[in-house]
Short mmCIF file of C-alpha atoms in Angstrom, two decimals:
data_model
loop_
_atom_site.label_atom_id
_atom_site.label_comp_id
_atom_site.label_asym_id
_atom_site.label_seq_id
_atom_site.Cartn_x
_atom_site.Cartn_y
_atom_site.Cartn_z
CA UNK A 1 -16.47 6.34 -1.04
CA UNK A 2 -13.91 8.44 -2.24
CA UNK A 3 -11.84 10.81 -0.11
CA UNK A 4 -8.68 12.77 0.15
CA UNK A 5 -6.86 11.22 3.19
CA UNK A 6 -4.12 12.46 5.35
CA UNK A 7 -1.84 9.41 5.91
CA UNK A 8 1.21 11.53 7.39
CA UNK A 9 1.52 14.57 9.23
CA UNK A 10 3.91 17.09 7.68
CA UNK A 11 3.99 20.40 5.67
CA UNK A 12 5.42 18.47 2.37
CA UNK A 13 2.99 15.59 2.60
CA UNK A 14 0.21 15.30 -0.03
CA UNK A 15 -3.57 14.48 0.22
CA UNK A 16 -4.07 11.02 -1.21
CA UNK A 17 -7.08 10.18 -2.92
CA UNK A 18 -8.37 6.73 -1.44
CA UNK A 19 -11.38 4.41 -0.99
CA UNK A 20 -12.79 4.47 2.32
CA UNK A 21 -16.26 3.47 3.96
CA UNK A 22 -18.88 5.82 4.19
CA UNK A 23 -19.11 7.24 7.72
CA UNK A 24 -21.61 5.72 10.30
CA UNK A 25 -24.28 8.27 11.79
CA UNK A 26 -25.23 8.43 15.39
CA UNK A 27 -28.76 9.13 16.47
CA UNK A 28 -28.35 12.77 16.58
CA UNK A 29 -26.36 13.24 13.29
CA UNK A 30 -27.13 13.59 9.49
CA UNK A 31 -25.13 11.97 6.39
CA UNK A 32 -24.55 14.58 3.86
CA UNK A 33 -23.78 14.04 0.27
CA UNK A 34 -21.04 16.78 -0.33
CA UNK A 35 -21.53 18.97 -3.40
CA UNK A 36 -18.88 21.28 -2.29
CA UNK A 37 -16.28 22.24 0.19
CA UNK A 38 -13.63 24.79 1.17
CA UNK A 39 -9.86 24.93 1.76
CA UNK A 40 -9.05 26.92 4.65
CA UNK A 41 -5.83 27.75 6.35
CA UNK A 42 -6.64 25.74 9.33
CA UNK A 43 -6.66 22.49 7.18
CA UNK A 44 -3.17 23.28 6.32
CA UNK A 45 -1.94 23.93 9.89
CA UNK A 46 -3.52 20.49 11.06
CA UNK A 47 -2.10 18.67 7.94
CA UNK A 48 1.49 20.08 9.04
CA UNK A 49 1.13 19.11 12.34
CA UNK A 50 1.03 22.46 14.26
CA UNK A 51 -2.13 21.82 15.92
CA UNK A 52 -1.52 17.87 17.17
CA UNK A 53 -1.68 19.02 20.60
CA UNK A 54 -4.89 20.62 20.49
CA UNK A 55 -6.34 18.54 17.74
CA UNK A 56 -4.61 15.16 18.07
CA UNK A 57 -6.14 13.54 15.02
CA UNK A 58 -5.17 9.99 14.18
CA UNK A 59 -3.88 9.17 11.15
CA UNK A 60 -5.06 8.32 8.50
CA UNK A 61 -8.03 11.09 8.46
CA UNK A 62 -9.94 13.32 6.17
CA UNK A 63 -9.63 16.86 6.21
CA UNK A 64 -12.41 19.76 5.80
CA UNK A 65 -14.51 21.72 7.87
CA UNK A 66 -16.75 23.37 5.54
CA UNK A 67 -19.65 21.46 3.46
CA UNK A 68 -22.64 22.14 1.36
CA UNK A 69 -24.38 19.48 0.13
CA UNK A 70 -27.73 17.37 0.30
CA UNK A 71 -29.30 15.13 2.94
CA UNK A 72 -29.03 11.25 2.28
CA UNK A 73 -29.90 9.76 5.70
CA UNK A 74 -30.81 11.14 9.38
CA UNK A 75 -30.45 9.78 12.48
CA UNK A 76 -33.34 8.47 14.78
CA UNK A 77 -33.51 11.77 16.80
CA UNK A 78 -33.10 14.06 14.25
CA UNK A 79 -36.10 16.20 13.66
CA UNK A 80 -35.33 19.27 11.62
CA UNK A 81 -33.89 17.64 8.20
CA UNK A 82 -35.01 15.00 5.86
CA UNK A 83 -33.44 13.18 2.96
CA UNK A 84 -33.22 15.53 -0.14
CA UNK A 85 -32.69 18.72 1.92
CA UNK A 86 -30.12 21.22 0.72
CA UNK A 87 -27.77 22.18 3.60
CA UNK A 88 -24.40 23.52 5.00
CA UNK A 89 -22.42 23.39 7.99
CA UNK A 90 -19.19 23.58 9.91
CA UNK A 91 -19.03 20.27 11.16
CA UNK A 92 -17.74 19.43 14.89
CA UNK A 93 -14.28 18.79 16.05
CA UNK A 94 -13.22 15.52 15.64
CA UNK A 95 -16.19 14.92 13.16
CA UNK A 96 -14.53 16.65 10.45
CA UNK A 97 -13.77 15.20 7.03
CA UNK A 98 -15.82 17.33 4.44
CA UNK A 99 -13.00 16.38 1.91
CA UNK A 100 -14.78 13.13 0.74
CA UNK A 101 -18.18 12.13 -1.02
CA UNK A 102 -20.02 11.94 2.27
CA UNK A 103 -19.71 13.46 5.90
CA UNK A 104 -21.58 12.87 8.77
CA UNK A 105 -22.75 15.94 10.69
CA UNK A 106 -24.69 16.76 13.93
CA UNK A 107 -28.20 18.08 13.45
CA UNK A 108 -27.38 21.16 15.68
CA UNK A 109 -24.19 22.00 13.77
CA UNK A 110 -26.60 22.05 10.35
CA UNK A 111 -28.57 24.76 8.52
CA UNK A 112 -30.58 24.79 5.18
CA UNK A 113 -29.02 26.25 2.39
CA UNK A 114 -30.70 29.29 1.25
CA UNK A 115 -32.13 29.02 -2.07
CA UNK A 116 -30.37 32.27 -3.37
CA UNK A 117 -26.82 31.07 -3.19
CA UNK A 118 -25.37 28.08 -5.04
CA UNK A 119 -23.65 24.88 -3.09
CA UNK A 120 -20.32 26.47 -3.89
CA UNK A 121 -21.28 29.90 -2.15
CA UNK A 122 -22.77 28.02 0.68
CA UNK A 123 -19.64 26.17 1.09
CA UNK A 124 -17.36 29.20 1.51
CA UNK A 125 -19.46 30.51 4.45
CA UNK A 126 -19.41 28.54 7.74
CA UNK A 127 -15.82 28.64 9.49
CA UNK A 128 -14.75 32.13 8.16
CA UNK A 129 -18.27 33.67 9.18
CA UNK A 130 -18.65 31.98 12.39
CA UNK A 131 -15.21 33.38 13.23
CA UNK A 132 -16.13 36.79 12.23
CA UNK A 133 -18.85 36.57 14.25
CA UNK A 134 -17.72 35.04 17.28
CA UNK A 135 -15.13 37.82 17.39
CA UNK A 136 -16.91 40.68 16.78
CA UNK A 137 -20.36 39.69 18.57
CA UNK A 138 -19.38 37.26 21.15
CA UNK A 139 -16.32 38.13 22.18
CA UNK A 140 -15.56 41.88 21.33
CA UNK A 141 -19.33 42.86 21.70
CA UNK A 142 -18.92 45.24 19.23
CA UNK A 143 -21.51 48.28 19.76
CA UNK A 144 -23.06 50.70 17.17
CA UNK A 145 -20.79 53.90 16.91
CA UNK A 146 -17.47 51.85 17.64
CA UNK A 147 -14.64 52.50 15.39
CA UNK A 148 -13.20 48.74 14.05
CA UNK A 149 -9.99 47.97 12.58
CA UNK A 150 -9.91 44.87 10.79
CA UNK A 151 -6.37 43.68 9.50
CA UNK A 152 -6.42 41.72 6.32
CA UNK A 153 -9.93 43.16 4.77
CA UNK A 154 -9.91 41.05 1.53
CA UNK A 155 -9.11 37.71 3.13
CA UNK A 156 -11.53 35.02 4.39
CA UNK A 157 -12.44 36.60 7.64
CA UNK A 158 -11.90 40.01 6.93
CA UNK A 159 -14.51 40.01 4.17
CA UNK A 160 -17.03 38.79 6.26
CA UNK A 161 -16.01 40.72 9.36
CA UNK A 162 -16.35 44.37 7.39
CA UNK A 163 -19.98 43.55 6.63
CA UNK A 164 -20.63 42.39 9.89
CA UNK A 165 -19.17 45.20 11.51
CA UNK A 166 -20.95 47.57 9.35
CA UNK A 167 -24.02 45.70 10.08
CA UNK A 168 -23.66 46.25 13.82
CA UNK A 169 -23.12 50.17 13.32
CA UNK A 170 -19.30 50.13 13.59
CA UNK A 171 -16.80 52.33 11.48
CA UNK A 172 -14.51 50.34 9.89
CA UNK A 173 -10.94 50.66 8.73
CA UNK A 174 -9.10 47.78 7.19
CA UNK A 175 -5.65 46.91 5.16
CA UNK A 176 -5.39 45.45 1.64
CA UNK A 177 -3.55 45.78 -1.16
CA UNK A 178 -4.27 48.36 -3.96
CA UNK A 179 -5.57 46.12 -6.40
CA UNK A 180 -8.28 44.70 -3.44
CA UNK A 181 -9.06 48.41 -2.40
CA UNK A 182 -12.57 48.65 -4.43
CA UNK A 183 -13.67 45.52 -3.33
CA UNK A 184 -13.35 46.19 0.46
CA UNK A 185 -14.89 49.48 -0.14
CA UNK A 186 -17.89 47.79 -1.73
CA UNK A 187 -18.27 45.70 1.59
CA UNK A 188 -18.52 48.77 3.46
CA UNK A 189 -14.87 49.77 4.53
CA UNK A 190 -14.86 53.41 5.55
CA UNK A 191 -10.94 53.49 5.59
CA UNK A 192 -8.65 51.59 3.73
CA UNK A 193 -4.80 51.46 4.30
CA UNK A 194 -2.53 50.03 1.65
CA UNK A 195 -0.46 47.84 3.59
CA UNK A 196 2.43 48.10 1.20
CA UNK A 197 2.84 51.84 1.36
CA UNK A 198 1.13 53.00 4.72
CA UNK A 199 1.96 52.63 8.20
CA UNK A 200 -1.14 51.08 9.62
CA UNK A 201 0.38 51.33 13.26
CA UNK A 202 -0.19 54.92 13.17
CA UNK A 203 -3.44 55.22 11.39
CA UNK A 204 -5.58 52.88 14.00
CA UNK A 205 -4.67 54.67 17.45
CA UNK A 206 -7.99 55.71 18.08
CA UNK A 207 -10.02 52.53 17.41
CA UNK A 208 -12.03 50.61 20.14
CA UNK A 209 -11.64 46.98 18.52
CA UNK A 210 -9.09 45.35 16.55
CA UNK A 211 -9.33 42.03 14.66
CA UNK A 212 -6.26 40.95 13.65
CA UNK A 213 -6.10 37.35 11.80
CA UNK A 214 -2.71 37.65 10.91
CA UNK A 215 0.66 36.28 13.07
CA UNK A 216 1.51 37.15 16.38
CA UNK A 217 3.98 40.01 15.17
CA UNK A 218 1.30 41.90 13.52
CA UNK A 219 -0.78 41.44 16.65
CA UNK A 220 1.92 43.06 18.56
CA UNK A 221 1.68 46.09 16.08
CA UNK A 222 -2.30 46.35 16.71
CA UNK A 223 -2.10 48.50 19.72
CA UNK A 224 -2.66 51.93 20.57
CA UNK A 225 -6.58 52.23 21.53
CA UNK A 226 -8.89 55.07 21.81
CA UNK A 227 -8.03 57.12 25.27
CA UNK A 228 -10.34 56.13 27.59
CA UNK A 229 -11.65 52.91 25.68
CA UNK A 230 -11.25 49.17 26.12
CA UNK A 231 -8.60 47.77 24.27
CA UNK A 232 -9.98 44.63 22.86
CA UNK A 233 -7.96 42.85 20.32
CA UNK A 234 -9.15 39.64 19.04
CA UNK A 235 -6.70 37.32 17.50
CA UNK A 236 -8.49 34.13 15.60
CA UNK A 237 -5.46 32.27 16.00
CA UNK A 238 -5.56 30.83 12.37
CA UNK A 239 -9.22 29.83 12.77
CA UNK A 240 -8.88 27.61 15.79
CA UNK A 241 -11.93 25.81 16.95
CA UNK A 242 -13.98 27.57 19.75
CA UNK A 243 -12.70 26.06 22.38
CA UNK A 244 -8.84 26.86 21.54
CA UNK A 245 -9.50 30.25 20.33
CA UNK A 246 -7.70 32.95 22.35
CA UNK A 247 -7.52 36.77 22.86
CA UNK A 248 -4.43 38.68 21.85
CA UNK A 249 -3.04 41.36 24.19
#
């Protein structure tokens, strides 16, 4: 099969189109023909070698953490999927590789693609959507009526986080540029701060939860929670996998 391969770590290194064997599948895995994938910041960071200690992939390897496609073959223990099913997924760490024609995915990490979205739309969902869910639901345990500040609301994580926070009953403030103000408001943002003109440090001093997907310097600026509240600041750390994600403080 054709795949874009990382042959050497490095920020300036290119992905190279190569012919490689199709992945073998284990008993609990599904072979998916890739119809669409997505490029995430995590892919860039891994290729650049910034996460080699946490994710020591041995070169050559194939990047890609999001996939939408069609089931080709299933393992002997797979019960929920069959050949021909339209599916989407965020493959497990060390089983990534969606920048290819085929990828092996664990049954537990796979879902049927909804009929009302395209393959391209489905491939844009898993990594950033799961990051927003894990941050706001699993970590921050966001409750109805709480005030949430979401840094970079027009980004991949931010667009999901705004909608999720509103669904959970939160009041949402976010930063973006003037160009994207209408877009983040359409997603449900109650307060929009133009980061090029306004000082968001002063604007968010009474918020219960801060979700920061930017760098550590920005995280330090996201302080000043409501008096008497729990100052919970969640930093997705550039979309690291669950076992490596940490809380900012």
